[in-house]
CSV table of C-alpha atoms and ligand atoms in Angstrom, one decimal:
chain,number,residue,atom,x,y,z
A,1,MET,CA,8.1,-20.8,-0.4
A,2,ASP,CA,10.1,-24.1,0.7
A,3,ARG,CA,11.6,-24.4,4.9
A,4,GLU,CA,15.4,-24.1,3.0
A,5,ARG,CA,14.7,-20.9,0.9
A,6,LEU,CA,12.6,-19.3,4.1
A,7,ASN,CA,15.7,-20.1,6.6
A,8,SER,CA,18.2,-19.6,4.2
A,9,ILE,CA,16.6,-15.7,3.7
A,10,ILE,CA,16.8,-15.3,7.5
A,11,ASP,CA,20.5,-16.7,7.6
A,12,GLU,CA,21.6,-14.1,5.4
A,13,GLN,CA,19.8,-11.1,6.9
A,14,ALA,CA,20.6,-12.0,10.4
A,15,GLN,CA,24.5,-13.2,9.9
A,16,ARG,CA,24.8,-9.6,8.0
A,17,CYS,CA,24.0,-7.6,10.7
A,18,VAL,CA,26.7,-5.9,12.5
A,19,ARG,CA,24.6,-4.6,14.8
A,20,CYS,CA,25.2,-1.2,14.9
A,21,GLY,CA,21.7,0.3,16.0
A,22,LYS,CA,21.3,2.8,12.8
A,23,CYS,CA,17.9,0.9,11.6
A,24,ARG,CA,16.4,2.4,15.2
A,25,SER,CA,16.6,6.2,14.2
A,26,VAL,CA,14.0,5.7,11.4
A,27,CYS,CA,12.2,2.4,12.8
A,28,PRO,CA,8.8,4.0,13.3
A,29,VAL,CA,8.1,1.5,15.9
A,30,PHE,CA,11.2,1.5,17.8
A,31,GLY,CA,10.6,5.7,17.5
A,32,GLU,CA,7.4,4.9,20.0
A,33,ALA,CA,7.9,1.8,21.3
A,34,LEU,CA,11.8,2.6,22.5
A,35,SER,CA,11.9,-0.9,23.2
A,36,GLU,CA,14.9,-2.6,21.6
A,37,PRO,CA,13.2,-6.3,21.3
A,38,LEU,CA,10.9,-4.2,19.0
A,39,SER,CA,13.6,-2.2,16.5
A,40,ALA,CA,15.1,-3.9,13.6
A,41,ARG,CA,18.2,-5.0,15.2
A,42,GLY,CA,16.0,-6.9,18.1
A,43,LYS,CA,14.2,-8.6,15.5
A,44,LEU,CA,17.3,-9.9,13.8
A,45,SER,CA,18.8,-10.7,16.9
A,46,LEU,CA,15.4,-13.3,17.9
A,47,LEU,CA,15.5,-14.7,14.8
A,48,ARG,CA,19.0,-15.5,15.3
A,49,ALA,CA,18.5,-16.6,18.7
A,50,LEU,CA,15.5,-18.9,17.0
A,51,GLN,CA,17.8,-20.1,14.5
A,52,ASP,CA,20.5,-21.3,17.0
A,53,GLY,CA,17.4,-23.6,18.7
A,54,GLU,CA,16.9,-21.2,21.6
A,55,ARG,CA,13.9,-22.1,23.2
A,56,LEU,CA,11.2,-18.9,23.1
A,57,ASP,CA,8.0,-18.7,24.2
A,58,PRO,CA,6.2,-18.6,20.5
A,59,ARG,CA,3.1,-16.2,21.4
A,60,GLN,CA,6.1,-13.5,22.6
A,61,VAL,CA,8.1,-14.2,19.1
A,62,VAL,CA,4.8,-13.8,17.3
A,63,GLU,CA,3.9,-10.8,18.8
A,64,ARG,CA,7.5,-8.8,18.2
A,65,LEU,CA,7.2,-10.0,14.8
A,66,GLU,CA,3.7,-8.4,13.9
A,67,ALA,CA,4.8,-4.9,15.3
A,68,CYS,CA,6.6,-4.5,12.0
A,69,LEU,CA,5.1,-2.7,9.5
A,70,LEU,CA,7.5,-3.8,6.6
A,71,CYS,CA,7.8,-0.1,5.8
A,72,GLY,CA,12.0,-0.9,4.5
A,73,ARG,CA,12.7,2.4,6.2
A,74,CYS,CA,15.2,0.3,8.0
A,75,ALA,CA,17.1,-1.2,4.9
A,76,GLU,CA,17.1,2.4,3.1
A,77,VAL,CA,19.7,3.4,6.0
A,78,CYS,CA,21.7,-0.2,6.8
A,79,ASN,CA,25.4,0.3,5.9
A,80,ALA,CA,25.1,-3.5,5.5
A,81,GLY,CA,23.2,-3.8,3.0
A,82,VAL,CA,20.6,-5.5,5.4
A,83,GLU,CA,16.8,-5.6,4.9
A,84,PRO,CA,14.8,-6.5,7.9
A,85,GLN,CA,11.8,-6.8,6.5
A,86,LEU,CA,12.2,-9.8,4.3
A,87,ALA,CA,14.0,-11.5,7.4
A,88,ILE,CA,10.7,-10.8,9.0
A,89,ARG,CA,8.2,-11.6,6.4
A,90,ALA,CA,10.4,-14.8,6.0
A,91,ALA,CA,9.9,-15.8,9.3
A,92,ARG,CA,6.1,-15.1,9.6
A,93,GLU,CA,5.9,-17.7,6.8
A,94,LEU,CA,7.9,-20.1,8.7
A,95,LEU,CA,5.3,-19.2,11.6
A,96,ARG,CA,2.5,-19.3,10.0
A,97,GLY,CA,2.8,-22.6,9.2
A,98,ARG,CA,3.6,-23.4,13.1
A,99,GLU,CA,1.8,-21.6,14.6
A,100,GLY,CA,-0.7,-21.0,12.3
A,101,LEU,CA,-3.1,-18.2,11.4
A,102,GLY,CA,-6.4,-17.1,12.9
A,103,SER,CA,-9.5,-18.3,11.6
A,104,LEU,CA,-10.5,-15.1,10.7
A,105,TRP,CA,-7.3,-13.8,8.9
A,106,ARG,CA,-7.2,-17.3,7.0
A,107,LEU,CA,-10.6,-17.1,5.6
A,108,ALA,CA,-10.2,-13.4,4.8
A,109,TYR,CA,-7.0,-14.2,2.7
A,110,GLU,CA,-7.3,-17.8,1.3
A,111,GLN,CA,-11.0,-17.3,0.9
A,112,VAL,CA,-12.3,-13.8,0.7
A,113,LEU,CA,-9.2,-11.6,-1.4
A,114,PRO,CA,-9.1,-13.7,-4.2
A,115,ARG,CA,-12.7,-13.5,-5.0
A,116,PRO,CA,-14.1,-10.4,-6.0
A,117,ALA,CA,-17.0,-11.8,-5.8
A,118,LEU,CA,-17.2,-12.8,-2.3
A,119,LEU,CA,-15.3,-9.5,-1.2
A,120,GLY,CA,-17.7,-7.1,-3.0
A,121,PRO,CA,-20.4,-8.3,-1.3
A,122,ALA,CA,-18.9,-9.4,2.2
A,123,LEU,CA,-17.7,-5.0,2.4
A,124,ARG,CA,-21.8,-4.4,1.6
A,125,ILE,CA,-22.8,-6.2,4.5
A,126,ALA,CA,-19.5,-5.0,6.7
A,127,THR,CA,-21.2,-1.4,6.1
A,128,ARG,CA,-24.1,-2.3,7.0
A,129,LEU,CA,-24.0,-4.0,10.1
A,130,ALA,CA,-21.4,-0.8,11.3
A,131,ALA,CA,-23.7,1.2,10.3
A,132,LEU,CA,-26.1,-0.8,12.9
A,133,THR,CA,-23.5,-1.1,15.5
A,134,GLY,CA,-21.3,1.8,15.6
A,135,SER,CA,-22.7,5.6,15.9
A,136,GLY,CA,-23.5,5.9,12.2
A,137,PRO,CA,-21.9,8.2,9.7
A,138,ASP,CA,-19.5,10.7,11.2
A,139,GLU,CA,-20.8,14.3,10.8
A,140,GLY,CA,-17.3,16.0,10.7
A,141,SER,CA,-15.7,14.3,7.6
A,142,GLY,CA,-19.1,13.2,6.0
A,143,ILE,CA,-16.9,10.2,4.9
A,144,PHE,CA,-16.9,7.4,7.6
A,145,TYR,CA,-18.6,5.4,10.1
A,146,ARG,CA,-17.9,4.8,13.0
A,147,LEU,CA,-17.6,1.3,14.7
A,148,SER,CA,-16.4,1.3,18.3
A,149,ARG,CA,-17.0,-2.6,19.0
A,150,PRO,CA,-14.0,-4.4,17.9
A,151,ALA,CA,-11.1,-3.4,20.2
A,152,ALA,CA,-8.7,-3.3,17.5
A,153,MET,CA,-10.7,-0.4,16.0
A,154,GLU,CA,-12.1,1.4,18.9
A,155,GLY,CA,-11.9,4.9,18.3
A,156,ARG,CA,-11.4,4.4,14.5
A,157,ALA,CA,-13.4,5.5,11.9
A,158,LEU,CA,-14.4,2.8,9.2
A,159,PRO,CA,-14.1,3.6,5.2
A,160,ARG,CA,-18.0,3.9,3.8
A,161,VAL,CA,-17.8,1.3,0.9
A,162,SER,CA,-19.0,3.1,-2.3
A,163,GLY,CA,-22.1,2.3,-3.9
A,164,GLU,CA,-20.6,1.2,-7.3
A,165,PHE,CA,-17.3,-0.5,-7.2
A,166,PHE,CA,-15.0,0.6,-10.1
A,167,ILE,CA,-14.9,-3.0,-11.5
A,168,GLU,CA,-18.9,-2.9,-12.2
A,169,GLN,CA,-18.6,0.4,-14.1
A,170,PRO,CA,-15.1,0.6,-15.0
A,171,SER,CA,-13.7,3.5,-17.2
A,172,GLN,CA,-12.2,2.3,-20.4
A,173,PRO,CA,-11.3,5.2,-22.1
A,174,ARG,CA,-10.1,5.3,-25.9
A,175,ALA,CA,-6.3,7.2,-26.6
A,176,ARG,CA,-6.7,11.0,-26.7
A,177,GLY,CA,-4.7,12.9,-29.0
A,178,GLU,CA,-1.3,11.0,-30.4
A,179,ARG,CA,-1.9,7.3,-30.2
A,180,ARG,CA,1.3,6.1,-27.9
A,181,GLY,CA,-0.1,2.4,-26.8
A,182,LYS,CA,-2.0,0.4,-24.6
A,183,ALA,CA,-2.5,0.6,-20.8
A,184,VAL,CA,-4.6,-1.8,-18.5
A,185,LEU,CA,-5.5,-0.3,-15.1
A,186,PHE,CA,-5.0,-2.5,-12.0
A,187,CYS,CA,-7.5,-0.8,-9.5
A,188,GLY,CA,-6.7,-2.4,-6.0
A,189,CYS,CA,-8.8,-2.9,-3.3
A,190,VAL,CA,-9.5,0.5,-1.7
A,191,HIS,CA,-9.4,2.5,-5.5
A,192,ASN,CA,-12.5,-0.2,-6.2
A,193,TYR,CA,-14.2,-0.6,-3.4
A,194,VAL,CA,-13.8,2.7,-1.7
A,195,GLU,CA,-12.6,5.3,-3.6
A,196,PRO,CA,-13.6,4.4,-7.0
A,197,GLU,CA,-13.5,7.6,-8.2
A,198,VAL,CA,-10.0,7.4,-8.1
A,199,SER,CA,-9.8,4.5,-10.6
A,200,HIS,CA,-12.2,7.1,-12.8
A,201,ALA,CA,-9.5,9.4,-12.6
A,202,THR,CA,-6.6,7.1,-13.4
A,203,ALA,CA,-8.4,5.8,-16.6
A,204,ARG,CA,-8.8,9.5,-18.1
A,205,MET,CA,-5.1,10.4,-17.0
A,206,VAL,CA,-3.9,8.0,-18.8
A,207,ALA,CA,-6.3,8.0,-22.0
A,208,ALA,CA,-5.1,11.8,-22.1
A,209,LEU,CA,-1.6,10.5,-22.4
A,210,GLY,CA,-2.2,8.8,-25.3
A,211,TYR,CA,-3.1,5.2,-24.3
A,212,ASP,CA,-6.5,2.9,-25.0
A,213,VAL,CA,-6.9,1.9,-21.3
A,214,SER,CA,-8.5,-1.3,-20.7
A,215,VAL,CA,-9.8,-3.2,-17.2
A,216,PRO,CA,-9.7,-7.0,-16.8
A,217,THR,CA,-12.8,-7.3,-14.7
A,218,ASP,CA,-11.4,-10.7,-13.5
A,219,GLN,CA,-8.4,-9.0,-11.5
A,220,CYS,CA,-8.7,-9.5,-7.8
A,221,CYS,CA,-6.4,-7.9,-4.4
A,222,CYS,CA,-2.6,-7.5,-5.0
A,223,GLY,CA,-2.4,-10.0,-2.2
A,224,LEU,CA,-0.1,-7.5,-0.6
A,225,ALA,CA,-2.0,-8.2,3.1
A,226,ALA,CA,-1.4,-12.4,2.4
A,227,HIS,CA,2.1,-11.6,1.6
A,228,GLY,CA,3.1,-9.6,4.8
A,229,ALA,CA,1.5,-11.9,7.0
A,230,GLY,CA,3.5,-14.5,5.9
A,231,ASP,CA,0.4,-16.9,3.8
A,232,ALA,CA,2.4,-17.1,0.4
A,233,PRO,CA,-0.4,-19.4,-0.6
A,234,ALA,CA,-3.1,-17.2,-0.6
A,235,ALA,CA,-0.6,-15.1,-1.9
A,236,GLN,CA,0.1,-17.0,-4.6
A,237,ARG,CA,-3.2,-17.8,-5.0
A,238,MET,CA,-4.2,-14.4,-5.9
A,239,ALA,CA,-0.9,-13.6,-8.2
A,240,ARG,CA,-1.6,-16.1,-10.6
A,241,ARG,CA,-5.3,-14.7,-11.1
A,242,ASN,CA,-3.6,-11.1,-12.2
A,243,ILE,CA,-0.8,-12.3,-14.0
A,244,ASP,CA,-3.3,-14.1,-16.1
A,245,ALA,CA,-5.7,-11.3,-16.2
A,246,LEU,CA,-3.5,-8.0,-16.4
A,247,LEU,CA,-1.4,-9.5,-19.0
A,248,ARG,CA,-4.4,-11.3,-21.8
A,249,ASP,CA,-3.9,-8.2,-23.6
A,250,ASP,CA,0.2,-7.8,-23.7
A,251,PRO,CA,-0.4,-3.9,-22.9
A,252,ASP,CA,2.6,-1.5,-22.8
A,253,TRP,CA,2.0,-0.7,-19.1
A,254,ILE,CA,0.1,-1.7,-16.5
A,255,VAL,CA,-1.1,1.2,-14.4
A,256,THR,CA,-1.6,1.2,-10.8
A,257,ASN,CA,-2.7,4.6,-8.4
A,258,CYS,CA,-1.8,2.5,-4.9
A,259,GLY,CA,2.1,2.5,-3.8
A,260,SER,CA,1.4,-0.4,-2.1
A,261,CYS,CA,-0.4,-2.4,-5.1
A,262,GLY,CA,2.2,-0.8,-7.0
A,263,ALA,CA,5.0,-2.9,-5.1
A,264,MET,CA,3.2,-5.5,-4.6
A,265,LEU,CA,3.0,-6.2,-8.2
A,266,LYS,CA,6.7,-5.4,-9.2
A,267,HIS,CA,8.9,-6.8,-6.4
A,268,GLY,CA,6.5,-8.8,-4.5
A,269,LEU,CA,4.8,-11.0,-7.0
A,270,PRO,CA,8.1,-13.0,-8.7
A,271,GLU,CA,9.5,-13.2,-5.2
A,272,LEU,CA,6.9,-15.4,-4.8
A,273,PHE,CA,7.5,-17.9,-6.9
A,274,GLU,CA,10.9,-20.2,-7.2
A,275,HIS,CA,13.1,-19.5,-10.2
A,276,ASP,CA,11.7,-23.2,-11.6
A,277,ASP,CA,8.7,-22.2,-11.5
A,278,PRO,CA,7.3,-21.0,-14.9
A,279,GLN,CA,4.9,-18.7,-13.3
A,280,ARG,CA,8.4,-16.6,-12.3
A,281,GLU,CA,8.7,-15.3,-15.8
A,282,ARG,CA,5.3,-14.5,-16.7
A,283,ALA,CA,5.5,-12.5,-13.1
A,284,GLU,CA,8.7,-11.0,-14.0
A,285,LYS,CA,7.2,-10.0,-17.3
A,286,LEU,CA,3.9,-8.2,-15.5
A,287,ALA,CA,7.0,-6.2,-12.8
A,288,SER,CA,8.5,-5.3,-15.7
A,289,LYS,CA,5.3,-3.5,-16.8
A,290,VAL,CA,3.8,-2.3,-13.7
A,291,ILE,CA,4.0,1.4,-13.6
A,292,ASP,CA,2.3,4.2,-10.7
A,293,VAL,CA,0.3,6.5,-12.7
A,294,LEU,CA,2.3,9.5,-11.3
A,295,ASP,CA,5.3,8.6,-12.4
A,296,LEU,CA,3.6,7.6,-15.9
A,297,VAL,CA,2.1,11.2,-15.9
A,298,ASP,CA,5.7,12.7,-14.8
A,299,ARG,CA,7.1,11.1,-17.8
A,300,GLU,CA,5.3,11.5,-20.7
A,301,ALA,CA,2.7,14.7,-19.9
A,302,ARG,CA,3.2,17.2,-22.3
A,303,PRO,CA,3.2,20.8,-21.4
A,304,GLY,CA,-0.3,22.3,-20.7
A,305,LEU,CA,-1.9,19.0,-20.4
A,306,ILE,CA,-2.3,19.0,-16.6
A,307,ARG,CA,-4.8,22.1,-15.6
A,308,ARG,CA,-3.9,24.7,-13.3
A,309,ILE,CA,-6.1,24.7,-10.4
A,310,GLU,CA,-7.1,26.8,-7.4
A,311,PRO,CA,-7.4,24.4,-4.4
A,312,GLU,CA,-11.1,24.6,-2.7
A,313,GLY,CA,-11.6,27.9,-0.3
A,314,GLY,CA,-7.9,28.9,-1.5
A,315,GLY,CA,-6.2,26.1,1.0
A,316,LYS,CA,-2.7,24.5,0.9
A,317,VAL,CA,-1.9,21.1,0.2
A,318,THR,CA,0.6,19.3,1.2
A,319,TYR,CA,1.9,15.4,0.2
A,320,HIS,CA,3.1,12.8,2.1
A,321,ASP,CA,5.0,9.9,1.3
A,322,SER,CA,3.9,6.4,0.8
A,323,CYS,CA,6.6,4.4,2.3
A,324,HIS,CA,6.1,1.7,-0.6
A,325,LEU,CA,5.7,4.3,-3.2
A,326,ARG,CA,8.6,6.2,-2.0
A,327,LEU,CA,11.3,3.1,-1.4
A,328,GLU,CA,10.2,0.3,-3.8
A,329,MET,CA,8.4,2.2,-6.9
A,330,GLN,CA,10.6,5.1,-6.4
A,331,VAL,CA,8.5,7.4,-6.7
A,332,ARG,CA,9.4,10.6,-5.0
A,333,ASP,CA,10.0,13.8,-6.6
A,334,GLN,CA,7.2,12.9,-9.6
A,335,PRO,CA,3.8,13.9,-7.3
A,336,ARG,CA,5.6,16.9,-5.6
A,337,ARG,CA,6.6,18.3,-9.6
A,338,LEU,CA,2.8,17.6,-10.3
A,339,LEU,CA,0.9,18.8,-7.7
A,340,ARG,CA,3.3,22.0,-7.9
A,341,SER,CA,2.2,22.5,-11.4
A,342,ALA,CA,-1.5,22.1,-10.7
A,343,LEU,CA,-0.9,24.0,-7.6
A,344,GLY,CA,1.4,27.0,-7.7
A,345,GLU,CA,2.4,27.8,-4.4
A,346,ASN,CA,-0.2,26.4,-2.6
A,347,PHE,CA,1.3,23.2,-2.7
A,348,VAL,CA,3.5,23.2,1.0
A,349,GLU,CA,6.1,20.7,2.3
A,350,MET,CA,5.1,19.0,5.4
A,351,PRO,CA,8.2,18.6,8.3
A,352,GLY,CA,8.4,14.6,8.3
A,353,ALA,CA,6.6,14.1,4.7
A,354,GLN,CA,8.9,10.8,4.9
A,355,LEU,CA,7.7,9.5,8.2
A,356,CYS,CA,5.5,6.6,8.0
A,357,CYS,CA,1.5,6.8,9.0
A,358,GLY,CA,1.3,3.6,10.9
A,359,SER,CA,-1.0,1.6,8.3
A,360,GLY,CA,1.2,-1.3,7.3
A,361,GLY,CA,-1.2,-3.8,6.4
A,362,ALA,CA,-2.9,-5.4,9.2
A,363,PHE,CA,-0.1,-3.3,11.2
A,364,SER,CA,-2.9,-1.2,12.7
A,365,LEU,CA,-5.2,-3.7,13.6
A,366,HIS,CA,-2.5,-6.2,15.1
A,367,CYS,CA,-0.9,-2.9,17.0
A,368,PRO,CA,-3.9,-0.3,17.4
A,369,GLN,CA,-1.5,1.9,19.6
A,370,LEU,CA,1.4,1.7,18.1
A,371,SER,CA,-0.6,2.7,15.0
A,372,ARG,CA,-1.9,5.5,16.4
A,373,ALA,CA,1.0,6.8,18.1
A,374,ILE,CA,2.6,6.9,14.7
A,375,LEU,CA,-0.4,8.5,13.0
A,376,GLU,CA,-0.2,11.2,15.7
A,377,ARG,CA,3.5,12.0,14.3
A,378,LYS,CA,2.2,12.8,10.7
A,379,LEU,CA,-0.8,14.6,11.8
A,380,ASP,CA,1.8,17.3,14.0
A,381,GLY,CA,3.8,17.7,10.8
A,382,VAL,CA,0.4,18.2,8.8
A,383,ARG,CA,-0.8,20.6,11.1
A,384,ARG,CA,2.9,22.3,11.3
A,385,SER,CA,2.7,23.2,7.2
A,386,GLY,CA,-0.5,24.7,7.7
A,387,ALA,CA,-2.1,22.5,4.9
A,388,GLN,CA,-5.8,21.9,4.4
A,389,SER,CA,-5.2,19.2,2.5
A,390,VAL,CA,-3.1,16.2,2.4
A,391,ALA,CA,-2.3,13.9,-1.0
A,392,ALA,CA,-1.5,10.3,-0.7
A,393,ALA,CA,-1.2,8.1,-3.6
A,394,CYS,CA,-1.6,4.6,-1.5
A,395,GLY,CA,-5.1,3.2,-0.6
A,396,GLY,CA,-3.6,2.4,2.8
A,397,CYS,CA,-2.0,5.4,3.7
A,398,LEU,CA,-5.7,7.2,2.5
A,399,LEU,CA,-7.0,5.0,5.0
A,400,GLN,CA,-5.1,5.7,7.6
A,401,LEU,CA,-4.4,9.0,7.3
A,402,ARG,CA,-8.4,10.0,7.1
A,403,ASP,CA,-8.5,9.3,10.8
A,404,MET,CA,-6.9,12.6,11.2
A,405,ALA,CA,-9.7,14.1,9.2
A,406,LEU,CA,-11.7,13.0,12.2
A,407,LYS,CA,-9.4,15.3,14.4
A,408,ILE,CA,-8.5,18.2,12.5
A,409,PRO,CA,-11.4,19.8,11.2
A,410,GLY,CA,-12.3,20.5,7.6
A,411,LEU,CA,-9.1,18.3,6.2
A,412,ARG,CA,-9.2,16.7,3.3
A,413,VAL,CA,-6.6,13.9,2.8
A,414,GLU,CA,-7.4,12.5,-1.3
A,415,HIS,CA,-5.1,10.9,-4.0
A,416,PRO,CA,-3.1,13.8,-5.5
A,417,LEU,CA,-5.2,12.6,-9.0
A,418,TYR,CA,-7.9,14.9,-6.7
A,419,TRP,CA,-5.9,17.9,-7.9
A,420,LEU,CA,-4.8,17.0,-11.3
A,421,GLU,CA,-6.7,16.9,-14.4
A,422,PRO,CA,-6.0,16.8,-18.1
A,423,THR,CA,-7.2,19.8,-20.0
A,424,GLU,CA,-8.9,19.2,-23.0
A,425,GLN,CA,-5.8,20.5,-25.2
A,426,SER,CA,-5.0,17.3,-25.3
A,427,ASP,CA,-7.0,16.2,-27.7
B,1,LIG,S1,20.0,-4.1,10.0
B,1,LIG,FE1,21.8,-2.8,9.4
B,1,LIG,S2,21.3,-0.4,10.3
B,1,LIG,FE2,20.0,-2.3,11.6
B,1,LIG,S3,21.9,-2.8,13.6
B,1,LIG,FE3,22.0,-4.2,11.5
B,1,LIG,S4,23.7,-3.8,10.1
B,1,LIG,FE4,23.0,-2.0,11.9
B,2,LIG,S1,10.0,-2.5,8.1
B,2,LIG,FE1,10.0,-0.3,9.1
B,2,LIG,S2,8.9,-1.3,11.0
B,2,LIG,FE2,10.0,-3.3,10.7
B,2,LIG,S3,12.1,-3.1,11.7
B,2,LIG,FE3,12.2,-1.9,9.2
B,2,LIG,S4,11.6,0.2,10.0
B,2,LIG,FE4,10.9,-0.6,11.4
């Protein structure tokens, strides 16, 4: 996006703000830091001062802008219709040109994430290095390697990369029962490299609904992290590749299984291209076909399609709302309905299910202490629910929430599809 357009987004949002402070009541960052400059209102004031030509310490500006999850909770409650996250993202993009991204981030966004052929091997090497430099697999969860070296990762878990990525052996089942059309599956990074089982389960479920499933193997990262960091050129490069791959077979649906990937494909992609750019129309076409798998199942499942199950050990399961899934994909009640139909009274709500988990793309690395503090609140809600398992339908939330698994012995954190299996009668 050119500088003029970015400045006008910032102006528009900052001028509309009436400084009532209502957004402070829901902003997870303000809730922990209790610092006005870190609230949505504070950041909008900062941007207004920058636009007015005030001389400010550039490092401080970058630090304040990084302290935002882009969760959109501020916009949800703002009566003046301000979308602070749009202004913050535009400012990051403007400052990216001036201050530059760190070279490692630039390498990741511009060279590695758009290229699955590089990203896969890079993740395998990182996992091996983690095993060498860290304390090895965590006995408690059996899922993570712990790595204590980089400050931002102190005390945190690194996900173990899967032995076989989904894209290397994708499930592409034919429609079961009455055929409804064809669906393309977008697997995203977490559900390709870390949790391929989720993508296999997605393919099974979509086929059970009556769709032929195909998986274009040249798809890549959705670009959300690069877009959020203000690296629009890198996000655009990924968008072009995904547009070509996902529209190639003219599917009825483009199915996602991660709230953040879905939100990026549905809302972020069109925003990346100017109205006179031919890619804009293609991005909008793609966006109109994007649907989260839980939304599709909720809309189209025939009675009896979902298997009734007893959770392991009879424990309860609760559901965490991913901000992107809830606010941008409008997927709120659907997962709850489905989990209730599979689990009956073993599905329970947790206090604060809508609270952010503190993941937010690179936020957890830029602001590790805030991220952990936000996660602690979530942990408290899970404890109070009495559940032994948490369902989360976003790759970023899944990884973030699994840090909790290290603190609550025996706690399971899985994608909702873990508890949702089609019955045989869908044939
Ligand atoms: S962004 Fe909206 S809610 Fe927040 S201070 Fe401005 S007008 Fe009020
Ligand atoms: S997007 Fe989220 S973290 Fe950022 S200012 Fe708004 S509520 Fe706070």
